[in-house]
Short mmCIF file of C-alpha atoms and ligand atoms in Angstrom, two decimals:
data_model
loop_
_atom_site.label_atom_id
_atom_site.label_comp_id
_atom_site.label_asym_id
_atom_site.label_seq_id
_atom_site.Cartn_x
_atom_site.Cartn_y
_atom_site.Cartn_z
CA MET A 1 0.14 -0.11 0.38
CA MET A 2 2.71 2.48 0.55
CA ILE A 3 5.31 1.05 -1.74
CA GLU A 4 2.74 1.26 -5.00
CA PRO A 5 2.85 5.02 -5.33
CA ILE A 6 6.76 5.24 -5.51
CA GLN A 7 6.57 2.54 -8.07
CA GLN A 8 4.19 4.51 -10.22
CA CYS A 9 6.20 7.66 -9.78
CA HIS A 10 8.22 8.03 -13.01
CA GLN A 11 8.37 11.70 -13.61
CA THR A 12 10.47 14.45 -11.77
CA GLY A 13 12.06 14.66 -8.39
CA ALA A 14 9.49 17.19 -7.33
CA ILE A 15 6.51 14.44 -8.16
CA MET A 16 8.76 11.79 -5.89
CA SER A 17 9.38 14.47 -2.95
CA HIS A 18 5.85 15.14 -3.07
CA VAL A 19 4.52 11.56 -2.61
CA LEU A 20 7.53 10.98 -0.20
CA ALA A 21 5.96 13.71 1.94
CA VAL A 22 2.41 12.59 1.78
CA ILE A 23 3.64 8.92 2.77
CA GLY A 24 5.28 10.44 5.89
CA ALA A 25 2.24 12.39 6.76
CA ALA A 26 0.25 9.25 6.50
CA VAL A 27 2.10 6.99 8.43
CA VAL A 28 2.48 9.70 11.13
CA LEU A 29 -0.74 11.22 11.31
CA PHE A 30 -3.30 8.72 9.82
CA PRO A 31 -3.33 6.11 12.56
CA SER A 32 -4.24 9.10 15.21
CA ASN A 33 -7.18 9.92 12.79
CA ILE A 34 -6.73 13.88 13.42
CA PHE A 35 -7.84 14.03 9.78
CA GLY A 36 -11.37 14.13 11.50
CA GLU A 37 -13.92 13.84 8.97
CA GLU A 38 -11.65 14.64 6.10
CA THR A 39 -11.13 12.33 3.28
CA VAL A 40 -7.48 11.31 3.10
CA ASP A 41 -5.98 9.44 -0.20
CA VAL A 42 -2.97 8.33 1.31
CA THR A 43 -1.56 7.47 -2.28
CA ARG A 44 -1.97 11.39 -3.16
CA GLY A 45 -2.28 13.25 0.21
CA LEU A 46 -4.59 16.13 0.96
CA VAL A 47 -7.97 16.52 -0.86
CA GLN A 48 -7.13 19.32 -3.25
CA VAL A 49 -8.89 22.28 -4.29
CA HIS A 50 -10.07 21.21 -7.55
CA GLU A 51 -11.75 18.27 -6.10
CA VAL A 52 -13.56 20.20 -3.37
CA ALA A 53 -14.98 22.72 -6.25
CA ARG A 54 -18.50 21.63 -7.12
CA VAL A 55 -20.16 22.43 -10.03
CA VAL A 56 -23.56 23.53 -10.01
CA PRO A 57 -25.33 23.28 -13.45
CA ARG A 58 -26.06 26.31 -15.25
CA LEU A 59 -29.06 27.49 -16.79
CA PRO A 60 -28.14 29.29 -20.39
CA GLU A 61 -30.16 32.09 -18.99
CA MET A 62 -27.96 32.30 -16.12
CA PRO A 63 -25.55 35.55 -16.58
CA PRO A 64 -21.85 33.59 -16.69
CA ALA A 65 -19.55 34.13 -13.91
CA SER A 66 -17.79 37.09 -15.77
CA ALA A 67 -20.89 38.96 -16.82
CA VAL A 68 -21.44 42.64 -15.89
CA CYS A 69 -25.48 43.04 -15.22
CA PHE A 70 -27.04 46.40 -15.74
CA SER A 71 -30.44 47.45 -14.43
CA SER A 72 -32.01 50.25 -15.89
CA ARG A 73 -35.37 50.04 -14.17
CA TRP A 74 -36.83 52.01 -16.99
CA SER A 75 -35.49 53.09 -20.15
CA HIS A 76 -33.65 56.70 -19.75
CA PRO A 77 -33.94 59.36 -20.31
CA ILE A 78 -37.07 59.50 -19.16
CA ASN A 79 -37.87 62.98 -20.42
CA ARG A 80 -35.65 65.91 -21.50
CA ASP A 81 -34.47 66.63 -17.98
CA ASP A 82 -33.32 63.54 -17.55
CA PRO A 83 -29.58 63.19 -17.12
CA HIS A 84 -29.50 59.72 -17.50
CA ASP A 85 -29.06 57.91 -20.73
CA THR A 86 -29.66 54.10 -20.63
CA PHE A 87 -26.98 52.97 -23.33
CA ALA A 88 -24.22 55.41 -22.59
CA ALA A 89 -24.15 54.35 -18.83
CA ALA A 90 -24.32 50.66 -19.89
CA GLU A 91 -21.24 51.14 -21.91
CA ALA A 92 -19.53 53.04 -19.66
CA PHE A 93 -19.56 50.27 -16.99
CA HIS A 94 -18.78 47.22 -19.77
CA ALA A 95 -22.45 46.02 -19.48
CA THR A 96 -23.24 42.69 -20.70
CA ASP A 97 -26.51 41.70 -19.64
CA PHE A 98 -29.70 43.72 -18.73
CA VAL A 99 -31.86 42.72 -15.64
CA TRP A 100 -34.50 43.74 -14.01
CA THR A 101 -36.02 46.35 -16.25
CA TYR A 102 -39.65 47.39 -16.83
CA SER A 103 -40.67 47.66 -20.44
CA LEU A 104 -43.01 46.37 -22.99
CA ASP A 105 -41.70 48.41 -25.63
CA PRO A 106 -40.27 45.93 -28.14
CA LYS A 107 -37.91 48.56 -29.87
CA PHE A 108 -36.19 49.39 -26.44
CA VAL A 109 -36.02 45.83 -25.60
CA GLN A 110 -34.31 45.03 -29.22
CA ARG A 111 -31.63 47.86 -28.64
CA LEU A 112 -31.01 46.26 -25.31
CA ARG A 113 -30.60 42.67 -26.84
CA GLN A 114 -28.11 44.22 -29.22
CA SER A 115 -25.89 45.62 -26.70
CA GLY A 116 -25.85 42.81 -24.46
CA GLU A 117 -26.56 39.09 -24.12
CA ARG A 118 -29.63 38.84 -21.79
CA VAL A 119 -32.56 40.86 -21.21
CA PHE A 120 -34.35 40.09 -17.82
CA LEU A 121 -37.42 42.11 -17.79
CA ALA A 122 -39.90 42.89 -14.85
CA VAL A 123 -42.84 41.82 -13.56
CA ASN A 124 -44.34 42.30 -9.89
CA SER A 125 -47.37 42.12 -7.41
CA LEU A 126 -49.01 45.15 -9.37
CA ILE A 127 -49.35 44.68 -12.76
CA PRO A 128 -51.67 47.04 -14.28
CA ASP A 129 -55.01 46.13 -15.90
CA PRO A 130 -55.02 45.11 -19.78
CA PRO A 131 -54.98 45.63 -22.70
CA ASP A 132 -53.48 48.90 -22.27
CA PHE A 133 -51.63 48.20 -18.76
CA ARG A 134 -52.50 51.90 -17.43
CA ARG A 135 -54.81 51.52 -14.42
CA ARG A 136 -55.02 49.13 -11.42
CA SER A 137 -58.53 48.54 -10.61
CA LYS A 138 -59.40 44.65 -11.70
CA GLY A 139 -58.52 41.55 -9.61
CA ARG A 140 -57.03 43.72 -6.97
CA ILE A 141 -56.42 42.79 -3.21
CA VAL A 142 -59.02 44.49 -0.84
CA ASP A 143 -59.37 44.42 3.03
CA LEU A 144 -62.31 43.84 5.01
CA LEU A 145 -63.97 47.15 3.95
CA GLY A 146 -63.40 46.47 0.58
CA GLN A 147 -60.46 48.88 -0.07
CA PRO A 148 -57.65 47.87 -2.27
CA VAL A 149 -54.47 47.55 -0.42
CA THR A 150 -50.81 47.88 -1.65
CA ALA A 151 -47.80 47.51 0.19
CA PRO A 152 -46.51 49.55 3.18
CA TRP A 153 -43.47 50.96 1.13
CA MET A 154 -45.65 51.90 -1.95
CA ARG A 155 -48.34 53.83 -0.13
CA SER A 156 -47.02 57.16 -1.27
CA TRP A 157 -47.22 56.08 -4.55
CA PRO A 158 -50.60 56.89 -6.65
CA ASP A 159 -52.36 53.92 -8.42
CA SER A 160 -50.45 50.89 -6.44
CA ALA A 161 -53.16 48.63 -5.56
CA TRP A 162 -51.32 45.08 -5.42
CA GLY A 163 -53.27 42.11 -7.45
CA CYS A 164 -54.90 39.43 -5.68
CA ALA A 165 -53.28 35.51 -6.34
CA ASN A 166 -57.00 34.15 -6.33
CA SER A 167 -58.51 36.43 -8.79
CA PRO A 168 -59.14 34.86 -12.10
CA GLU A 169 -59.02 38.27 -14.10
CA TYR A 170 -55.63 39.22 -12.16
CA ARG A 171 -54.06 35.91 -13.23
CA GLU A 172 -55.14 36.41 -16.96
CA GLY A 173 -53.83 40.19 -16.75
CA PHE A 174 -50.44 38.80 -15.33
CA ILE A 175 -50.13 36.22 -18.06
CA GLU A 176 -50.87 38.78 -20.79
CA TYR A 177 -48.06 41.22 -19.46
CA ALA A 178 -45.65 38.31 -19.03
CA VAL A 179 -46.26 36.92 -22.44
CA ARG A 180 -45.85 40.82 -24.11
CA ALA A 181 -42.71 41.05 -22.43
CA ILE A 182 -41.27 37.80 -23.89
CA GLN A 183 -42.64 38.79 -27.36
CA ALA A 184 -40.84 42.20 -27.01
CA GLY A 185 -37.61 40.13 -26.68
CA ALA A 186 -37.07 38.94 -22.62
CA THR A 187 -34.59 36.21 -22.37
CA ALA A 188 -36.15 35.51 -18.82
CA LEU A 189 -38.54 37.61 -16.21
CA GLN A 190 -37.89 39.13 -12.84
CA MET A 191 -40.64 38.64 -10.42
CA ASP A 192 -40.42 41.49 -7.47
CA ASP A 193 -42.51 41.03 -4.21
CA PRO A 194 -43.42 37.37 -5.14
CA ARG A 195 -45.06 37.12 -1.53
CA MET A 196 -48.40 38.69 -2.85
CA ASN A 197 -51.38 37.27 -0.74
CA LEU A 198 -49.37 36.01 1.66
CA ALA A 199 -47.32 39.39 2.65
CA ALA A 200 -50.98 40.91 2.55
CA VAL A 201 -52.60 38.75 5.35
CA SER A 202 -50.42 41.18 7.84
CA TRP A 203 -52.06 44.29 5.58
CA GLY A 204 -55.42 42.94 6.52
CA ALA A 205 -56.55 41.11 3.14
CA CYS A 206 -57.39 39.95 1.08
CA PHE A 207 -60.97 39.64 1.65
CA CYS A 208 -62.14 39.85 -1.78
CA PRO A 209 -65.09 37.55 -3.31
CA HIS A 210 -62.29 34.97 -4.62
CA CYS A 211 -60.66 34.50 -1.48
CA ILE A 212 -63.58 34.27 0.47
CA GLU A 213 -64.69 31.36 -1.91
CA GLY A 214 -61.41 29.82 -1.85
CA PHE A 215 -60.52 29.72 2.15
CA ARG A 216 -64.44 28.19 2.63
CA ALA A 217 -63.13 25.15 0.32
CA PHE A 218 -60.06 25.07 2.26
CA LEU A 219 -61.66 24.87 5.60
CA ILE A 220 -64.32 22.30 4.32
CA ASP A 221 -61.27 20.13 3.29
CA ARG A 222 -59.12 20.43 6.54
CA VAL A 223 -61.97 21.16 9.51
CA SER A 224 -64.87 19.17 10.79
CA GLN A 225 -68.09 20.74 11.13
CA GLU A 226 -67.78 20.47 15.03
CA THR A 227 -64.48 22.22 15.35
CA ALA A 228 -66.23 24.88 12.66
CA THR A 229 -69.38 25.25 15.07
CA ALA A 230 -66.82 25.61 18.16
CA TRP A 231 -65.40 28.48 16.39
CA GLY A 232 -68.83 30.11 15.97
CA ILE A 233 -69.51 28.69 12.36
CA THR A 234 -72.88 27.62 12.12
CA ASP A 235 -72.90 26.36 8.65
CA LEU A 236 -69.31 25.46 7.15
CA ASP A 237 -70.80 25.12 3.44
CA ARG A 238 -71.89 28.74 3.25
CA PHE A 239 -68.95 30.24 5.74
CA ASP A 240 -67.98 33.99 4.72
CA TYR A 241 -65.00 35.02 6.76
CA ARG A 242 -64.90 38.26 5.88
CA GLN A 243 -68.54 38.74 7.29
CA TYR A 244 -67.20 36.70 10.50
CA LEU A 245 -64.48 38.91 11.01
CA LEU A 246 -66.85 41.92 10.43
CA GLU A 247 -69.58 40.27 13.02
CA ARG A 248 -66.56 40.18 15.58
CA LYS A 249 -65.18 43.73 14.90
CA ALA A 250 -62.12 42.66 13.58
CA SER A 251 -58.96 45.07 13.31
CA VAL A 252 -58.83 46.38 9.79
CA GLY A 253 -55.73 46.93 7.85
CA ASP A 254 -52.41 46.90 9.24
CA ALA A 255 -53.61 46.38 12.74
CA PHE A 256 -55.40 42.97 11.28
CA ALA A 257 -51.35 41.62 11.86
CA LYS A 258 -51.82 41.81 15.82
CA TYR A 259 -55.55 40.63 15.62
CA ASP A 260 -55.72 37.44 17.80
CA GLY A 261 -57.84 35.42 15.19
CA GLY A 262 -56.46 32.17 16.81
CA GLU A 263 -56.39 29.19 14.70
CA LEU A 264 -58.64 29.95 12.19
CA LYS A 265 -56.62 33.23 11.35
CA SER A 266 -53.57 30.90 10.92
CA LEU A 267 -55.52 28.38 8.19
CA PHE A 268 -55.97 31.69 6.77
CA ALA A 269 -52.67 32.74 6.42
CA GLU A 270 -51.64 29.03 5.37
CA PHE A 271 -54.64 29.37 2.97
CA GLN A 272 -53.22 32.61 1.37
CA LYS A 273 -49.58 30.91 1.28
CA GLU A 274 -51.38 28.25 -0.71
CA SER A 275 -53.02 30.60 -3.22
CA VAL A 276 -49.17 32.13 -3.85
CA ARG A 277 -48.17 28.93 -4.63
CA GLN A 278 -51.15 27.95 -7.08
CA PHE A 279 -50.54 31.42 -8.47
CA PHE A 280 -47.24 30.74 -9.91
CA SER A 281 -47.87 27.38 -10.10
CA TYR A 282 -50.59 28.33 -13.08
CA VAL A 283 -49.25 31.37 -14.61
CA ARG A 284 -45.84 30.07 -15.07
CA GLY A 285 -47.60 26.77 -16.69
CA GLU A 286 -49.49 29.22 -18.74
CA ILE A 287 -46.83 31.57 -20.00
CA ASP A 288 -44.63 28.57 -20.79
CA ARG A 289 -47.63 27.00 -22.94
CA ARG A 290 -47.88 30.66 -24.81
CA ALA A 291 -44.27 31.45 -24.89
CA GLY A 292 -43.48 27.61 -26.42
CA ARG A 293 -40.60 27.61 -24.17
CA HIS A 294 -39.99 27.24 -20.50
CA ILE A 295 -39.56 31.33 -18.99
CA VAL A 296 -36.61 30.96 -16.70
CA PHE A 297 -37.62 33.37 -13.59
CA SER A 298 -35.45 35.19 -11.04
CA THR A 299 -36.98 37.08 -8.21
CA ASN A 300 -36.38 39.63 -5.48
CA ASN A 301 -35.22 37.40 -2.86
CA TYR A 302 -34.68 40.10 -0.63
CA ARG A 303 -31.39 39.98 1.30
CA GLY A 304 -30.53 36.44 -0.59
CA SER A 305 -33.69 34.43 1.40
CA TRP A 306 -34.97 31.07 0.04
CA GLU A 307 -37.57 30.98 2.31
CA PHE A 308 -41.19 30.30 0.43
CA PRO A 309 -42.04 31.71 -2.44
CA TYR A 310 -38.58 32.61 -3.17
CA ASP A 311 -37.61 28.84 -3.45
CA LEU A 312 -40.28 28.70 -6.61
CA PHE A 313 -38.00 30.63 -8.97
CA GLU A 314 -34.76 29.52 -10.40
CA ILE A 315 -32.53 32.86 -9.49
CA GLY A 316 -32.31 35.12 -6.70
CA MET A 317 -31.98 38.93 -7.95
CA ALA A 318 -32.03 40.72 -4.65
CA GLU A 319 -31.96 44.07 -2.90
CA LEU A 320 -29.23 43.27 -0.39
CA PRO A 321 -29.10 46.27 2.48
CA GLN A 322 -25.76 47.79 3.47
CA ARG A 323 -25.92 46.52 6.83
CA ASP A 324 -26.16 42.54 5.25
CA ALA A 325 -23.04 43.56 2.89
CA THR A 326 -20.44 41.62 5.07
CA PRO A 327 -17.92 38.94 4.03
CA GLN A 328 -19.66 36.28 6.28
CA GLN A 329 -23.16 37.42 5.17
CA LEU A 330 -22.62 37.19 1.72
CA TYR A 331 -20.27 33.65 1.74
CA ASP A 332 -23.30 32.38 3.62
CA ARG A 333 -25.88 33.63 1.14
CA TYR A 334 -23.82 32.53 -1.80
CA ARG A 335 -23.16 29.17 -0.32
CA GLU A 336 -26.95 28.43 0.70
CA ALA A 337 -27.99 29.20 -2.88
CA HIS A 338 -25.07 27.02 -4.22
CA ASP A 339 -26.33 24.01 -2.09
CA ARG A 340 -29.57 24.46 -3.29
CA GLY A 341 -28.51 24.41 -6.94
CA LYS A 342 -29.57 28.15 -7.40
CA HIS A 343 -27.74 31.36 -8.16
CA GLN A 344 -27.58 34.68 -6.35
CA ILE A 345 -27.42 38.14 -7.72
CA PHE A 346 -27.56 41.17 -5.76
CA THR A 347 -28.07 44.92 -6.04
CA LEU A 348 -26.66 47.03 -2.97
CA VAL A 349 -28.96 49.35 -1.25
CA PRO A 350 -26.60 51.99 -0.02
CA GLN A 351 -27.49 53.88 3.19
CA THR A 352 -25.55 57.19 1.93
CA ALA A 353 -25.16 58.64 -1.76
CA ASP A 354 -22.71 61.41 -0.63
CA GLY A 355 -19.47 59.79 -1.67
CA SER A 356 -19.18 58.01 1.37
CA GLU A 357 -20.82 54.58 -0.10
CA VAL A 358 -18.13 54.10 -3.11
CA PRO A 359 -15.35 52.00 -0.68
CA ILE A 360 -18.26 49.76 0.78
CA THR A 361 -19.67 49.46 -2.98
CA ARG A 362 -16.25 48.39 -4.49
CA ARG A 363 -15.88 45.97 -1.92
CA VAL A 364 -19.20 44.55 -1.97
CA ILE A 365 -18.67 44.19 -5.91
CA ALA A 366 -15.53 42.48 -5.86
CA ALA A 367 -16.79 40.13 -3.05
CA CYS A 368 -19.80 38.91 -5.01
CA TYR A 369 -17.68 38.37 -8.14
CA ALA A 370 -15.20 36.19 -5.68
CA LEU A 371 -17.87 34.20 -4.42
CA GLY A 372 -19.30 33.61 -7.95
CA GLY A 373 -21.91 36.01 -8.06
CA HIS A 374 -22.66 39.30 -9.30
CA LEU A 375 -23.48 42.54 -8.06
CA ILE A 376 -25.53 44.94 -10.21
CA VAL A 377 -23.81 47.92 -11.46
CA PRO A 378 -24.67 50.41 -8.81
CA TRP A 379 -26.64 52.70 -11.13
CA ASP A 380 -30.72 53.24 -10.91
CA VAL A 381 -30.84 51.87 -7.56
CA TYR A 382 -33.95 51.90 -5.18
CA THR A 383 -32.78 53.43 -1.97
CA GLY A 384 -36.24 53.78 -0.01
CA SER A 385 -39.60 54.87 -0.51
CA GLN A 386 -38.91 58.76 -0.20
CA LYS A 387 -35.56 58.84 -1.32
CA PRO A 388 -34.03 59.20 -4.59
CA ARG A 389 -32.42 56.60 -6.63
CA TYR A 390 -28.87 56.16 -6.59
CA TYR A 391 -26.85 56.53 -9.69
CA GLY A 392 -23.35 55.76 -9.03
CA ARG A 393 -20.25 57.28 -11.43
CA PRO A 394 -18.40 54.94 -13.65
CA GLU A 395 -15.22 56.64 -12.46
CA ASP A 396 -15.80 55.33 -9.15
CA TYR A 397 -16.88 51.34 -10.39
CA ALA A 398 -16.27 51.00 -14.02
CA GLU A 399 -12.57 49.71 -13.70
CA LEU A 400 -13.74 46.59 -11.19
CA TYR A 401 -16.07 45.77 -14.01
CA ARG A 402 -13.51 45.95 -16.43
CA PHE A 403 -11.16 43.69 -14.68
CA VAL A 404 -14.01 40.88 -14.88
CA ARG A 405 -14.28 41.47 -18.27
CA GLU A 406 -10.42 41.10 -18.99
CA PHE A 407 -10.08 38.18 -16.70
CA ALA A 408 -13.14 36.31 -17.69
CA HIS A 409 -11.07 33.17 -18.19
CA CYS A 410 -10.62 33.40 -14.58
CA PHE A 411 -14.23 33.56 -13.63
CA ASP A 412 -16.23 31.38 -16.39
CA GLY A 413 -16.03 27.76 -15.17
CA TYR A 414 -14.63 28.41 -11.75
CA GLU A 415 -16.39 27.38 -8.50
CA GLU A 416 -15.48 28.05 -4.79
CA ALA A 417 -13.34 25.57 -2.89
CA ALA A 418 -12.04 27.60 0.01
CA PHE A 419 -13.21 30.70 1.74
CA VAL A 420 -11.20 32.69 4.68
CA PHE A 421 -12.08 35.53 6.82
CA GLU A 422 -11.00 36.57 10.09
CA ASP A 423 -10.99 33.22 12.20
CA ARG A 424 -13.67 31.41 10.62
CA PRO A 425 -12.85 27.98 10.17
CA ASP A 426 -13.54 26.33 6.91
CA GLU A 427 -15.07 22.90 7.93
CA ARG A 428 -13.99 21.29 4.63
CA TYR A 429 -10.13 21.68 5.76
CA PRO A 430 -10.08 20.38 9.41
CA LEU A 431 -6.40 20.96 9.05
CA ALA A 432 -4.22 22.28 6.71
CA PRO A 433 -6.02 24.66 4.87
CA PRO A 434 -4.95 25.88 1.68
CA LEU A 435 -5.12 29.52 2.22
CA LEU A 436 -4.26 31.42 5.39
CA ILE A 437 -4.33 35.39 5.57
CA GLY A 438 -1.77 36.97 7.79
CA ILE A 439 -4.22 39.76 8.85
CA PRO A 440 -8.19 39.81 9.79
CA GLN A 441 -10.47 41.98 7.60
CA VAL A 442 -8.94 40.65 4.19
CA MET A 443 -11.53 38.24 2.55
CA GLY A 444 -10.09 35.15 0.62
CA VAL A 445 -11.69 32.82 -1.86
CA VAL A 446 -9.99 30.22 -3.74
CA ARG A 447 -11.58 29.21 -6.90
CA ALA A 448 -10.67 26.16 -8.81
CA ARG A 449 -12.39 24.09 -12.04
CA PRO A 450 -14.18 21.42 -10.52
CA GLN A 451 -12.08 17.84 -11.16
CA GLN A 452 -9.61 19.55 -13.28
CA ALA A 453 -5.99 18.86 -12.14
CA ALA A 454 -4.18 20.40 -14.91
CA ALA A 455 -6.58 23.99 -15.03
CA PRO A 456 -5.08 27.20 -13.23
CA VAL A 457 -6.52 27.91 -9.66
CA VAL A 458 -7.38 31.82 -9.07
CA ILE A 459 -7.32 33.34 -5.68
CA HIS A 460 -9.68 36.26 -5.03
CA LEU A 461 -8.55 38.55 -2.07
CA VAL A 462 -10.48 41.42 -1.13
CA ASP A 463 -9.29 43.98 1.40
CA TRP A 464 -11.92 45.39 3.76
CA ARG A 465 -9.97 47.86 5.61
CA ASP A 466 -10.39 51.23 5.49
CA GLU A 467 -6.92 51.84 5.33
CA PRO A 468 -5.48 48.96 3.01
CA SER A 469 -1.44 48.08 3.29
CA PRO A 470 0.28 45.22 1.94
CA PHE A 471 -0.02 41.78 3.40
CA ALA A 472 1.28 38.29 2.94
CA ILE A 473 -0.73 34.96 2.53
CA ARG A 474 0.24 31.47 3.01
CA LEU A 475 -0.46 28.54 0.90
CA HIS A 476 -0.33 24.85 1.58
CA ARG A 477 1.68 23.35 -1.17
CA ARG A 478 -0.20 19.88 -1.12
CA ARG A 479 -3.96 21.49 -1.41
CA PHE A 480 -3.07 22.60 -5.17
CA PRO A 481 -2.38 20.78 -7.94
CA LEU A 482 1.74 20.04 -8.42
CA THR A 483 1.84 22.63 -11.60
CA ALA A 484 0.13 25.51 -9.56
CA PHE A 485 3.26 27.05 -8.47
CA GLU A 486 5.22 26.74 -11.96
CA HIS A 487 3.91 30.10 -12.30
CA VAL A 488 2.16 32.78 -10.11
CA TRP A 489 0.57 35.41 -11.20
CA PHE A 490 -0.92 38.86 -9.55
CA SER A 491 -3.40 41.05 -11.33
CA CYS A 492 -5.74 43.69 -9.73
CA PRO A 493 -7.87 46.46 -11.49
CA GLY A 494 -6.15 49.05 -13.36
CA HIS A 495 -2.83 47.56 -13.62
CA PRO A 496 -1.19 44.98 -15.93
CA PRO A 497 -0.91 41.65 -14.66
CA ARG A 498 2.86 40.46 -13.37
CA GLU A 499 4.62 37.34 -12.18
CA ILE A 500 5.55 36.98 -8.49
CA SER A 501 7.70 34.66 -6.88
CA PRO A 502 6.57 32.62 -3.84
CA ARG A 503 8.85 31.95 -0.86
CA GLU A 504 9.36 28.77 0.55
CA ALA A 505 8.31 28.95 4.11
CA SER A 506 8.44 25.18 4.94
CA ASP A 507 8.10 21.99 2.71
CA GLU A 508 4.28 22.16 3.38
CA GLU A 509 3.90 26.12 2.77
CA LEU A 510 4.48 29.01 0.56
CA VAL A 511 4.38 32.96 1.35
CA LEU A 512 3.39 35.27 -1.01
CA GLU A 513 3.70 39.16 -0.54
CA ILE A 514 0.41 40.71 -1.74
CA PRO A 515 0.48 44.69 -2.31
CA THR A 516 -1.57 47.05 -1.32
CA LEU A 517 -5.32 46.21 -2.53
CA ARG A 518 -8.22 49.04 -3.42
CA PRO A 519 -9.89 46.67 -2.69
CA TRP A 520 -9.57 43.51 -4.87
CA GLY A 521 -6.32 41.32 -6.20
CA LEU A 522 -6.52 38.18 -8.13
CA VAL A 523 -3.56 35.34 -7.66
CA VAL A 524 -3.83 32.98 -10.79
CA LEU A 525 -1.48 29.86 -10.08
CA GLY A 526 -0.48 27.67 -12.32
CA ALA A 527 -1.19 29.43 -15.73
CA ALA A 528 1.43 30.02 -18.11
CA ARG A 529 0.57 33.47 -19.39
CA PRO A 530 -1.70 35.86 -17.64
CA LEU A 531 -4.41 36.54 -20.39
CA PRO A 532 -5.40 34.23 -23.04
CA GLU A 533 -3.42 34.33 -26.20
ZN1 ZN B 601 -58.23 38.05 -2.76
#
């Protein structure tokens, strides 16, 4: 067992010494089982990063890892006073894919298609009435008094009533709108506010005739007449929950959230959750049927959450509040999406717009790409219901996106294999982690091509300090393929790549000196050239 690898070894002295080192480690360490859960192959040593990286199948609708996602929520300029121009800004930021755009205008959408690869047109919970989609009066969510209801953050908007998932009229309008978006040229659709009727329970809704009828059928399936009688329902077959609540002087509107409606109210919330599930099942089936293909949906899964109903959609495309924009949170969000076979795209909602948001935004752009995701270009960003939208300047952010495009070959096809930030251990490496960073507040992500031992390995480094300075990283030799250290390249935005020499710290460890990052740098291991020819 111990002899075999040496007999197989007929190449270089480097391989021989590597194997001998491995055997030494295996002989000494294996009996004491200090490898914990980790699989150790004694013929080759520790599991290597390209073996840890796992592929998540990518839908063709999903922007590739090297894409620059750009969202012009509407076509700009909106009028003669609008200083913003969709296409000029997209070009300045090196956009490749247009996402989360509200438009049914085939001319505008075709121009987006000509300027980029994919177009995600947006739908939401307040699709206006067909055929002209100008007003919102049909099939709306209503409160106990029959008044139309909207989300708290939309109350200052005119004509903003949400549509009811149980209304056949609203369903048809939603399908019609989505089909028009696809006919206009959408690659996929983005669903904003997918919680619909489930969210509306907290706002004292929906008690429209369709919901009353649906809830009656829902109860008949689940509750005996005896139970119903105990709740004061004399005839379940003629039960009207709205009437029942009015008779009991239940709280109207937002106050309904705190109204003690007992088990019956819990069942109502459950019914509305089911209504949302059935809504998407029905409308998506119809949209696919009418489009003649499966239409991929992304959703605004706020903060990257995958709880219901976000789990109904293939891609997360979410607002990320600045307080959640930390390396740890981003890693956890991306890891969960990856584990679920989903993909996540974020848009950062900055707390300020006076220039102080630029450093954090730059770090989040770098961190999202380092983790295999995207941060939508910070331009035309919603920042709050009464606040102006945020338009970041190309001079603050474009070089980061240009960097991604220049080094696209270091992004596409790569998967996360190790994560380092502060003292959090990476449970995939109970000992001898592949990467150690000498100082806290620098985030490191090792990315590799899964199962490809001959492919270069990429290490992303993102400095989260307000005053960055040079630092060192340590690499554990045996976590990387043998060819990884033949050439080591360092690249950062705005500077040409250069070859750097690792220093041997021990038989096992190499040290690399990293210059000041503002905030992002890439170390590429094992590539003969830094850029493709
Ligand atoms: Zn309803």
